[in-house]
Tab-separated table of C-alpha atoms in Angstrom:
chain	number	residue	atom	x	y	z
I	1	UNK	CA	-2.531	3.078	34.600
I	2	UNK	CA	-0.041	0.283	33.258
I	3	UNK	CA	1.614	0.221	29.997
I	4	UNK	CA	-1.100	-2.674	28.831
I	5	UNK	CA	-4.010	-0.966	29.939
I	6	UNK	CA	-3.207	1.887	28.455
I	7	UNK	CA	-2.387	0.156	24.984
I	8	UNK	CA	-6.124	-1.722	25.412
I	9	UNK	CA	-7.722	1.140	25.804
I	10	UNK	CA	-6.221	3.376	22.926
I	11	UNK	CA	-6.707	0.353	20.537
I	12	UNK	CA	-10.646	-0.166	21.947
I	13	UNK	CA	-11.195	3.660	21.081
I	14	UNK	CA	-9.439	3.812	17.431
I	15	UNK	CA	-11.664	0.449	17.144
I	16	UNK	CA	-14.602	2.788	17.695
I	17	UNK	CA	-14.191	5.469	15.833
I	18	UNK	CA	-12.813	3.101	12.855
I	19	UNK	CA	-16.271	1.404	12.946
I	20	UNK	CA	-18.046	4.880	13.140
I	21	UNK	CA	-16.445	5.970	10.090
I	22	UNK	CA	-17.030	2.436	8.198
I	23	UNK	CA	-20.596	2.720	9.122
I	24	UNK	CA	-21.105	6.090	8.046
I	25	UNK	CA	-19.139	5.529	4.721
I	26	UNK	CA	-21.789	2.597	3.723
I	27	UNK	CA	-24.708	4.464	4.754
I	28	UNK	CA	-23.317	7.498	2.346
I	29	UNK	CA	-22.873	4.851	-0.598
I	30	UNK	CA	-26.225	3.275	0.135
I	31	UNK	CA	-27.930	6.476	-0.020
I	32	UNK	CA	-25.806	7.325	-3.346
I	33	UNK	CA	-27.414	4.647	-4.700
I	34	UNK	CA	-24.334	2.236	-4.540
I	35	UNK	CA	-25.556	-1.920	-4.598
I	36	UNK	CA	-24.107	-3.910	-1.892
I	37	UNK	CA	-26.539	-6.551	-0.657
I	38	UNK	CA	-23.836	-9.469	-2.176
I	39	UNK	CA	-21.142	-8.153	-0.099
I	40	UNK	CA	-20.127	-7.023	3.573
I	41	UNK	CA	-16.957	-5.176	4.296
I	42	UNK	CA	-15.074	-6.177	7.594
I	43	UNK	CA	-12.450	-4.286	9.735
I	44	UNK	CA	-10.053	-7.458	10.098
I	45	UNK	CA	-7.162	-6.394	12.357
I	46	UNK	CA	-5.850	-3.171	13.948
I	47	UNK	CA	-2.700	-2.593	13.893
I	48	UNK	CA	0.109	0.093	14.934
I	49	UNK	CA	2.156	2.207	12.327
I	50	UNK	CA	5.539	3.486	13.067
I	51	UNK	CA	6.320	6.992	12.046
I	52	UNK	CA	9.954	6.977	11.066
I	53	UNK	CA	11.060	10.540	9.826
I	54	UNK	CA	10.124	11.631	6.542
I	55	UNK	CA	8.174	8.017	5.775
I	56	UNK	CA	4.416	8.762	6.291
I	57	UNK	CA	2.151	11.126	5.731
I	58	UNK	CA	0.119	11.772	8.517
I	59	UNK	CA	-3.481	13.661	8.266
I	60	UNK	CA	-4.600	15.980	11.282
I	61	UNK	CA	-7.147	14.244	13.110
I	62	UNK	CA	-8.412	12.917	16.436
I	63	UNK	CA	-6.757	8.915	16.043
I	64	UNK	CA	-3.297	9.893	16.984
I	65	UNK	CA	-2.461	7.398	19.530
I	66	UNK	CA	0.759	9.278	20.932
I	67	UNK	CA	0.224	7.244	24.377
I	68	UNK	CA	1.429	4.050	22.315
I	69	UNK	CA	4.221	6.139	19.947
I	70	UNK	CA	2.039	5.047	16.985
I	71	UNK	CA	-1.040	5.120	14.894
I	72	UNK	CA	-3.908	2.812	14.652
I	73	UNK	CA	-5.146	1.672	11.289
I	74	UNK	CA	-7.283	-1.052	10.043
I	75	UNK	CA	-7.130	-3.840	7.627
I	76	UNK	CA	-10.289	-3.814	5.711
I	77	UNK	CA	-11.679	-6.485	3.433
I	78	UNK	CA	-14.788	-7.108	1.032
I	79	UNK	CA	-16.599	-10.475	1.354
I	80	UNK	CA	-19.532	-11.963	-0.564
I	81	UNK	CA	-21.978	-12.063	2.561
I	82	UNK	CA	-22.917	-14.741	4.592
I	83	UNK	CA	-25.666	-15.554	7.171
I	84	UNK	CA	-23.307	-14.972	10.066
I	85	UNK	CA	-22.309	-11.680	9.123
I	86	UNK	CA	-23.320	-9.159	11.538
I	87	UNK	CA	-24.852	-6.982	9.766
I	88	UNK	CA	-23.845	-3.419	11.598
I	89	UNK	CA	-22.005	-2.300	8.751
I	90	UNK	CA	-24.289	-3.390	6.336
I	91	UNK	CA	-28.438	-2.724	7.634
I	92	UNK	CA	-27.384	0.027	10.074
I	93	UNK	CA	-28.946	2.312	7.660
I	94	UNK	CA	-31.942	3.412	5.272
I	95	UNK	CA	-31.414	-0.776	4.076
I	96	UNK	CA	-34.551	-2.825	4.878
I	97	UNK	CA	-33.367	-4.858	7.782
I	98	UNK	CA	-36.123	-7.246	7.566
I	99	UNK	CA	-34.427	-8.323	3.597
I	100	UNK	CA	-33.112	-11.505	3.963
I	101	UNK	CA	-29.648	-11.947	3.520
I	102	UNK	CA	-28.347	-12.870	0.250
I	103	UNK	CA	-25.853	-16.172	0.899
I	104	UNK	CA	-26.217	-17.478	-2.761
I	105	UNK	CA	-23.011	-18.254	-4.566
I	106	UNK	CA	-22.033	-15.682	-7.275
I	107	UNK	CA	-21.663	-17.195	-10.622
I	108	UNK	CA	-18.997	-16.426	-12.694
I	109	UNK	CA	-19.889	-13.197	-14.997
I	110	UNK	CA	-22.340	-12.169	-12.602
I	111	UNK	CA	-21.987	-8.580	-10.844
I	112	UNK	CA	-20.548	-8.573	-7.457
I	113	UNK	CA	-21.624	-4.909	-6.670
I	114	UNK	CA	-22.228	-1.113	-8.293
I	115	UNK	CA	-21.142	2.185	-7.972
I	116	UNK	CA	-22.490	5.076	-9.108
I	117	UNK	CA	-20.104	7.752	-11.079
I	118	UNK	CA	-22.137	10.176	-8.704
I	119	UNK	CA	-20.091	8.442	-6.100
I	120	UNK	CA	-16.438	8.386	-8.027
I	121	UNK	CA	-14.023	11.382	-7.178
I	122	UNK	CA	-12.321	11.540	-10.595
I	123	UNK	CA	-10.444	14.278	-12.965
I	124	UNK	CA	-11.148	17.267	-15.503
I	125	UNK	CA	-13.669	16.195	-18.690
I	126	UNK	CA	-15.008	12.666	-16.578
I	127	UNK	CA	-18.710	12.537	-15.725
I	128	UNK	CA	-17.816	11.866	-11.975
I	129	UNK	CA	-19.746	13.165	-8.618
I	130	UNK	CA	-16.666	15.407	-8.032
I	131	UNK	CA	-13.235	16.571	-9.486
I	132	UNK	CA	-14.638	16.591	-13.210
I	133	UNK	CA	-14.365	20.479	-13.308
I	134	UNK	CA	-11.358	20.670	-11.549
I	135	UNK	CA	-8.030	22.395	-12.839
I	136	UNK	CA	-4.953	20.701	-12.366
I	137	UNK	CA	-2.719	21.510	-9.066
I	138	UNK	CA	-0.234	22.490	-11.016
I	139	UNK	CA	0.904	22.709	-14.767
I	140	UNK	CA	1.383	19.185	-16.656
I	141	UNK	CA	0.239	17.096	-14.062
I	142	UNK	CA	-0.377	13.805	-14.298
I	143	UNK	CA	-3.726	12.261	-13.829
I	144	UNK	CA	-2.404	10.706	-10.497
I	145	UNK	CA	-1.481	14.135	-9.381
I	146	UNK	CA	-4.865	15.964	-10.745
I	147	UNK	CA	-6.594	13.256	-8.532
I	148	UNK	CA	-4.297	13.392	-5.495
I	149	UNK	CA	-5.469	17.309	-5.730
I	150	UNK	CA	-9.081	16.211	-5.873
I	151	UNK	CA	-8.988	14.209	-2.748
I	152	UNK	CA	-6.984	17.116	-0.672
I	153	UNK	CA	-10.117	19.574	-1.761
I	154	UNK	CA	-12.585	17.799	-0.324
I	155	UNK	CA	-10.721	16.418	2.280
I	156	UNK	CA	-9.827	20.000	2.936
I	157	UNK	CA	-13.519	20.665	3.317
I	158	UNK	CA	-14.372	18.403	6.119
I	159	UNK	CA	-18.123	18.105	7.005
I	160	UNK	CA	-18.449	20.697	4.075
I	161	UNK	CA	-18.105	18.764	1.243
I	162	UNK	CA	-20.302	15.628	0.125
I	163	UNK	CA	-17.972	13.380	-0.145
I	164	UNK	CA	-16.341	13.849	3.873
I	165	UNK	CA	-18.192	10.102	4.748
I	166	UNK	CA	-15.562	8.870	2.169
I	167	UNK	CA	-12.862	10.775	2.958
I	168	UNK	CA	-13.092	10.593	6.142
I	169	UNK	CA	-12.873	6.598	5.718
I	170	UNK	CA	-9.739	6.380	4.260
I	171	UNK	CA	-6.935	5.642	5.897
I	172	UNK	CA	-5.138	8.443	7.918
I	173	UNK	CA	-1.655	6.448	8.026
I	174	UNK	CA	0.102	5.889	4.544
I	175	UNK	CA	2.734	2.906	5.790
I	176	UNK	CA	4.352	3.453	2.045
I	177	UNK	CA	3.910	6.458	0.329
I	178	UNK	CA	4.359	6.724	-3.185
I	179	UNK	CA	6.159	10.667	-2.833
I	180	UNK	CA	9.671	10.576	-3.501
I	181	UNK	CA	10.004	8.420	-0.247
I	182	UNK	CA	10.114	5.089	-1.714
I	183	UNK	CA	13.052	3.584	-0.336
I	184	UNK	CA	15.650	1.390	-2.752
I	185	UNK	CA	14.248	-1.991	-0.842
I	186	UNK	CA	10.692	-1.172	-1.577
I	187	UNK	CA	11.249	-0.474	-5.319
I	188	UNK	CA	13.169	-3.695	-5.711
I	189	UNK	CA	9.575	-5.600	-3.944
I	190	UNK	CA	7.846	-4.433	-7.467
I	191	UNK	CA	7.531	-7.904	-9.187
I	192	UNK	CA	8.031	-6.812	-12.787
I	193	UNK	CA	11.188	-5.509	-13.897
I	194	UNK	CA	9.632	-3.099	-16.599
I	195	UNK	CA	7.563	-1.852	-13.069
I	196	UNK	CA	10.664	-1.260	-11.233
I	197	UNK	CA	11.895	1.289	-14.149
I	198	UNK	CA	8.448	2.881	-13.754
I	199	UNK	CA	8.748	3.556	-10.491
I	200	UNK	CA	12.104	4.614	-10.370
I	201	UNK	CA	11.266	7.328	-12.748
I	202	UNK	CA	8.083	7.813	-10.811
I	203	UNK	CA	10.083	8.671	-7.944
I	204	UNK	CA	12.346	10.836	-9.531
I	205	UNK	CA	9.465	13.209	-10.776
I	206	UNK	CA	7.585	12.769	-7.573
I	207	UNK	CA	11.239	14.227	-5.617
I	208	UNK	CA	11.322	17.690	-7.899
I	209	UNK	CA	7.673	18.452	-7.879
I	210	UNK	CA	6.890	18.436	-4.561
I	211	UNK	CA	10.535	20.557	-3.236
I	212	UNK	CA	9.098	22.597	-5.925
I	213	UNK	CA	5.227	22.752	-5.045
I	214	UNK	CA	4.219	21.900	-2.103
I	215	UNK	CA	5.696	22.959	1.590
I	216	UNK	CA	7.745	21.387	4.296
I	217	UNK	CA	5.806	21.513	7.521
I	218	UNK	CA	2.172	22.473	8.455
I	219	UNK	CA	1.341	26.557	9.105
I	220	UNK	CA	-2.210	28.359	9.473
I	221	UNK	CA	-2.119	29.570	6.169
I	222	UNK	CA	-5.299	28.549	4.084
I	223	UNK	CA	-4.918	25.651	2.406
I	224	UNK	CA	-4.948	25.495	-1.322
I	225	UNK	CA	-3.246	23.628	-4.266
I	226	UNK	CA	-0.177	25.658	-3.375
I	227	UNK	CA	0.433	25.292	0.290
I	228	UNK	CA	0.063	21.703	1.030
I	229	UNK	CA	2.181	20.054	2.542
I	230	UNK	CA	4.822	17.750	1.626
I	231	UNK	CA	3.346	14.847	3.875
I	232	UNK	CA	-0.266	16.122	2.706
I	233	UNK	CA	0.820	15.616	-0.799
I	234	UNK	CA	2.440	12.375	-0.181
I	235	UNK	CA	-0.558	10.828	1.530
I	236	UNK	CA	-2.875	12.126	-1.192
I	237	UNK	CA	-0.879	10.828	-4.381
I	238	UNK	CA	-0.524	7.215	-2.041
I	239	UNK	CA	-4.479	7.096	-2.308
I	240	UNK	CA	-4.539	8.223	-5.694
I	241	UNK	CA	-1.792	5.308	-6.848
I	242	UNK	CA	-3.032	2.673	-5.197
I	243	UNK	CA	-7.188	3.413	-5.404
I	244	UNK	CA	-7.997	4.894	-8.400
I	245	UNK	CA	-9.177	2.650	-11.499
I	246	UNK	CA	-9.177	3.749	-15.643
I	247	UNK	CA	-12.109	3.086	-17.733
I	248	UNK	CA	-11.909	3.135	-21.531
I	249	UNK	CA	-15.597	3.677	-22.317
I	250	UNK	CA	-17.953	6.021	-22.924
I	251	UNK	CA	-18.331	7.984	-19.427
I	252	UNK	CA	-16.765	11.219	-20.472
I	253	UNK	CA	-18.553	14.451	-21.630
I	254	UNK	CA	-19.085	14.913	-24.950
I	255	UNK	CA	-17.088	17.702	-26.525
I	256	UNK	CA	-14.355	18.284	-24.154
I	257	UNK	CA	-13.184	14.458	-25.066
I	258	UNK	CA	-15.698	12.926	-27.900
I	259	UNK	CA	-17.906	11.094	-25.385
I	260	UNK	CA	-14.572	8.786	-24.291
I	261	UNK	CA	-12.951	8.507	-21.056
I	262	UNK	CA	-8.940	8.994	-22.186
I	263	UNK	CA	-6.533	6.777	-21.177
I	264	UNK	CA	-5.286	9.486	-18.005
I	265	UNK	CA	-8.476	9.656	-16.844
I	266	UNK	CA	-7.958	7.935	-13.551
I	267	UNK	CA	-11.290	8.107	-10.670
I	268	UNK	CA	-11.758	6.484	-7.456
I	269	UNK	CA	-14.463	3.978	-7.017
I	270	UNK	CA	-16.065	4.656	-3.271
I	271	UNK	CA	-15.928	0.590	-1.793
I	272	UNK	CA	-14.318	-1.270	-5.054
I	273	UNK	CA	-11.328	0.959	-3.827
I	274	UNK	CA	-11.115	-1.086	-0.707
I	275	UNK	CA	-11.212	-4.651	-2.203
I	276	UNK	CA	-7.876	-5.897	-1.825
I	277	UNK	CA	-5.332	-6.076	-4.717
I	278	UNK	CA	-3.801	-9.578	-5.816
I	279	UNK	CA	-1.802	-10.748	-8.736
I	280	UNK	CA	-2.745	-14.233	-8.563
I	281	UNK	CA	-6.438	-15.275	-9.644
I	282	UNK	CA	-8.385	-12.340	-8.407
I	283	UNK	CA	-11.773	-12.889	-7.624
I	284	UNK	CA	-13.405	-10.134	-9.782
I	285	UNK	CA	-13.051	-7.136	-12.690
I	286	UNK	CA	-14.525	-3.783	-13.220
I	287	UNK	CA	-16.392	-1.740	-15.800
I	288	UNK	CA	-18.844	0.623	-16.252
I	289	UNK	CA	-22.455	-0.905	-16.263
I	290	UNK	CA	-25.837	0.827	-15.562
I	291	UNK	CA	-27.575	0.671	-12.296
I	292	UNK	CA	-30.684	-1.743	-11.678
I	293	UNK	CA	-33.037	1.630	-11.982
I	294	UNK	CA	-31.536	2.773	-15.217
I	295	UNK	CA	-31.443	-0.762	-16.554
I	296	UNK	CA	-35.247	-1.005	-16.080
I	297	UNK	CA	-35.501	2.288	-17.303
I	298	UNK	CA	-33.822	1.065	-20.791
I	299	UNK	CA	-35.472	-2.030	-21.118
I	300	UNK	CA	-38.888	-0.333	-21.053
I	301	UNK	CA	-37.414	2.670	-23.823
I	302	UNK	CA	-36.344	-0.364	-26.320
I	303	UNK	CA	-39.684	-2.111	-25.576
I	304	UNK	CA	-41.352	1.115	-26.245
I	305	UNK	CA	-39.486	1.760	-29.346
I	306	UNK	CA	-39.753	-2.291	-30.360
I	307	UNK	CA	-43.586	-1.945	-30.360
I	308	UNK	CA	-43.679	1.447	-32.164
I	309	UNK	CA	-41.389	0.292	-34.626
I	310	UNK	CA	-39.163	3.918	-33.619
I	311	UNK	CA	-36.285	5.218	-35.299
I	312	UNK	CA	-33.247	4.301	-34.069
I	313	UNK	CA	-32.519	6.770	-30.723
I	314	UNK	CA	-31.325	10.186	-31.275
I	315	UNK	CA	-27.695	11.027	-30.281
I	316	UNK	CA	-29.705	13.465	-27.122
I	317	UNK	CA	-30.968	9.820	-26.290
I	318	UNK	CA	-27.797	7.474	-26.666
I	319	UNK	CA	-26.426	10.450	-24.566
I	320	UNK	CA	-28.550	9.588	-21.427
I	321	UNK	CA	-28.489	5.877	-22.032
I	322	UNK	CA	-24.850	5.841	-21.427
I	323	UNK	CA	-23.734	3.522	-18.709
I	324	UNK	CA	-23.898	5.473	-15.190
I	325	UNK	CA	-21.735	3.825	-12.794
I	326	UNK	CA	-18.830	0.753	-12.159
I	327	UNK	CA	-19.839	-2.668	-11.611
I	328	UNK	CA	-17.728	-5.472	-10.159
I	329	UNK	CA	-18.031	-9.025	-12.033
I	330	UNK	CA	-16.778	-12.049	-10.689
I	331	UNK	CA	-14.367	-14.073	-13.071
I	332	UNK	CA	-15.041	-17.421	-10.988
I	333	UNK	CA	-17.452	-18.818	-9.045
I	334	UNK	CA	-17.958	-17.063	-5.441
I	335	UNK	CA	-19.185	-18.788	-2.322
I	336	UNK	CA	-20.647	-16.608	0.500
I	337	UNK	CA	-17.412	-16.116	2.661
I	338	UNK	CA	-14.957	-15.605	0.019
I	339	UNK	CA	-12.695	-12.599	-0.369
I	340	UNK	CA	-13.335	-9.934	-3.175
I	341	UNK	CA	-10.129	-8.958	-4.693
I	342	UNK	CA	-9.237	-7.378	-7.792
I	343	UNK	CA	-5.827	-6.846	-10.012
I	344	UNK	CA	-5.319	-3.693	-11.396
I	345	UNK	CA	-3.786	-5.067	-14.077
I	346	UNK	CA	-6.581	-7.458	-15.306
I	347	UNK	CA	-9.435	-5.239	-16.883
């Protein structure tokens, strides 16, 4: 078999199993109750990631492409839908496939998409689906590193845990981990100086706690907080950095924080997580909203208590009337085609 046949083939299969995985992940967040019809999420180009020593982290699975002295990820973008979408990714599931498909242009202020908090993977005191009665991998960490810990449990789980359609669709290849294996050159690519102190620091912290938490190479041991490894860790903190989003509002559980999300309570979104980042005039925002069924379901409670002339709603009341998931809004007009992307620093 020649050296190009052998390349086409490798790439055809990781093409496979990368739309397996994308295809299970949206039937999961459909039947999670996530809203999507506005949007489509496309696989855009494959692409082969070097593994220089000490630069990656690399999880155990069935992709390894060692044929081709590489691994085979995926660029993956969010689009408002159009009518030429094939819709594979999108109606290969419980969706009705005889729905037409929504094309309109998305106004400015108007959602983009929702996501449950039953979907979020998130951090001690947050009313998320997992990782809200977590403990901390180790003592003082940061919210990043809490998370990063979150991610390894269930990823440690496989099939087991409820959240495997997600994990399993994130990417197995970090090309940049955020570890203590930035290099000098990829610090200096931060486009804010006050960033480039950040991260410098970041880096330094990152270097002592994993020589002094977390192991060198793979062995059967069980796995647990304590015996992951270094390039486990790294790939789990990259996720965490670069995924998770922070919500000041009032998502948390009353009495372990006063009913509000603290600042260090970072989460991961399930599909706003893979809308592309972008400094310059992202095309949307985030914040917690309430889902079309729980919308309804407040509407008819005020109508109720309009026409009864009620007492204002008891704090049991304002408790479950709290928002229950993230919503995307778009800060310009859309038109079916365009790319979603956010900026973590616009909120």
């Amino acid at each position: 078999m020649s050296l190009d046949t052998t390349t086409t083939t490798a790439t055809t299969l990781a093409g496979n199993k990368n739309d397996r995985r994308l295809q299970e992940f949206i039937l999961w967040c459909e039947q999670k109750g996530c809203e999507l019809s506005k949007v489509h999420i496309k696989s855009i180009d494959s692409y082969k990631v070097e593994t220089p020593k000490g630069h990656l982290a690399l999880l155990d699975d069935d992709d390894d492409d060692d044929e081709t002295g590489g691994e085979k990820e995926f660029d993956r973008r969010v689009y408002c839908r159009t009518a030429d979408d094939d819709d594979d990714n999108n109606n290969n599931s419980n969706t009705n496939v005889d729905a037409p498909t929504k094309t309109t242009m998305i106004k400015k202020g108007e959602r983009i998409l929702f996501v449950p908090f039953a979907c979020c993977v998130g951090t001690q005191g947050l009313r998320v689906g997992t990782g809200g009665d977590s403990l901390p991998p180790f003592e003082q960490a940061t919210s990043s590193e809490r998370l990063a810990a979150e991610l390894l449990r269930q990823r440690d789980l496989k099939e087991k845990s409820e959240f495997y359609p997600y994990i399993n669709a994130l990417p197995k290849v970090i090309d940049s981990p955020t570890c203590g294996t930035w290099t000098t050159e990829e610090i200096k690519e931060m486009q804010f100086a006050d960033a480039i102190g950040t991260c410098a620091k970041t880096l330094a912290r990152d270097s002592v706690n994993v020589e002094m938490h977390f192991k060198k190479e793979e062995t059967t041991a069980t796995r647990s907080c304590r015996n992951w490894t270094k390039k486990e860790w790294a790939w789990a903190m990259a996720n965490a950095r670069s995924r998770a989003v922070e919500i000041d509002a009032d998502i948390g559980d009353v009495g372990n924080n006063e009913g509000r999300m603290p600042p260090s309570g970072a989460f991961v979104a399930p599909f706003i997580d893979m809308c592309n980042h972008t400094h310059v005039d992202p095309a949307a925002f985030w914040r917690p909203a309430y889902s079309e069924k729980k919308n309804k379901e407040i509407e008819g409670m005020n109508l109720k208590t309009t026409s009864q002339h009620e007492e204002a709603p008891s704090e049991q009341e304002q408790e479950k009337n709290k928002p229950d998931g993230v919503e995307l809004v778009a800060r310009r007009d859309l038109e079916p085609g365009d790319e979603i992307t956010v900026s973590y620093a616009v909120a």
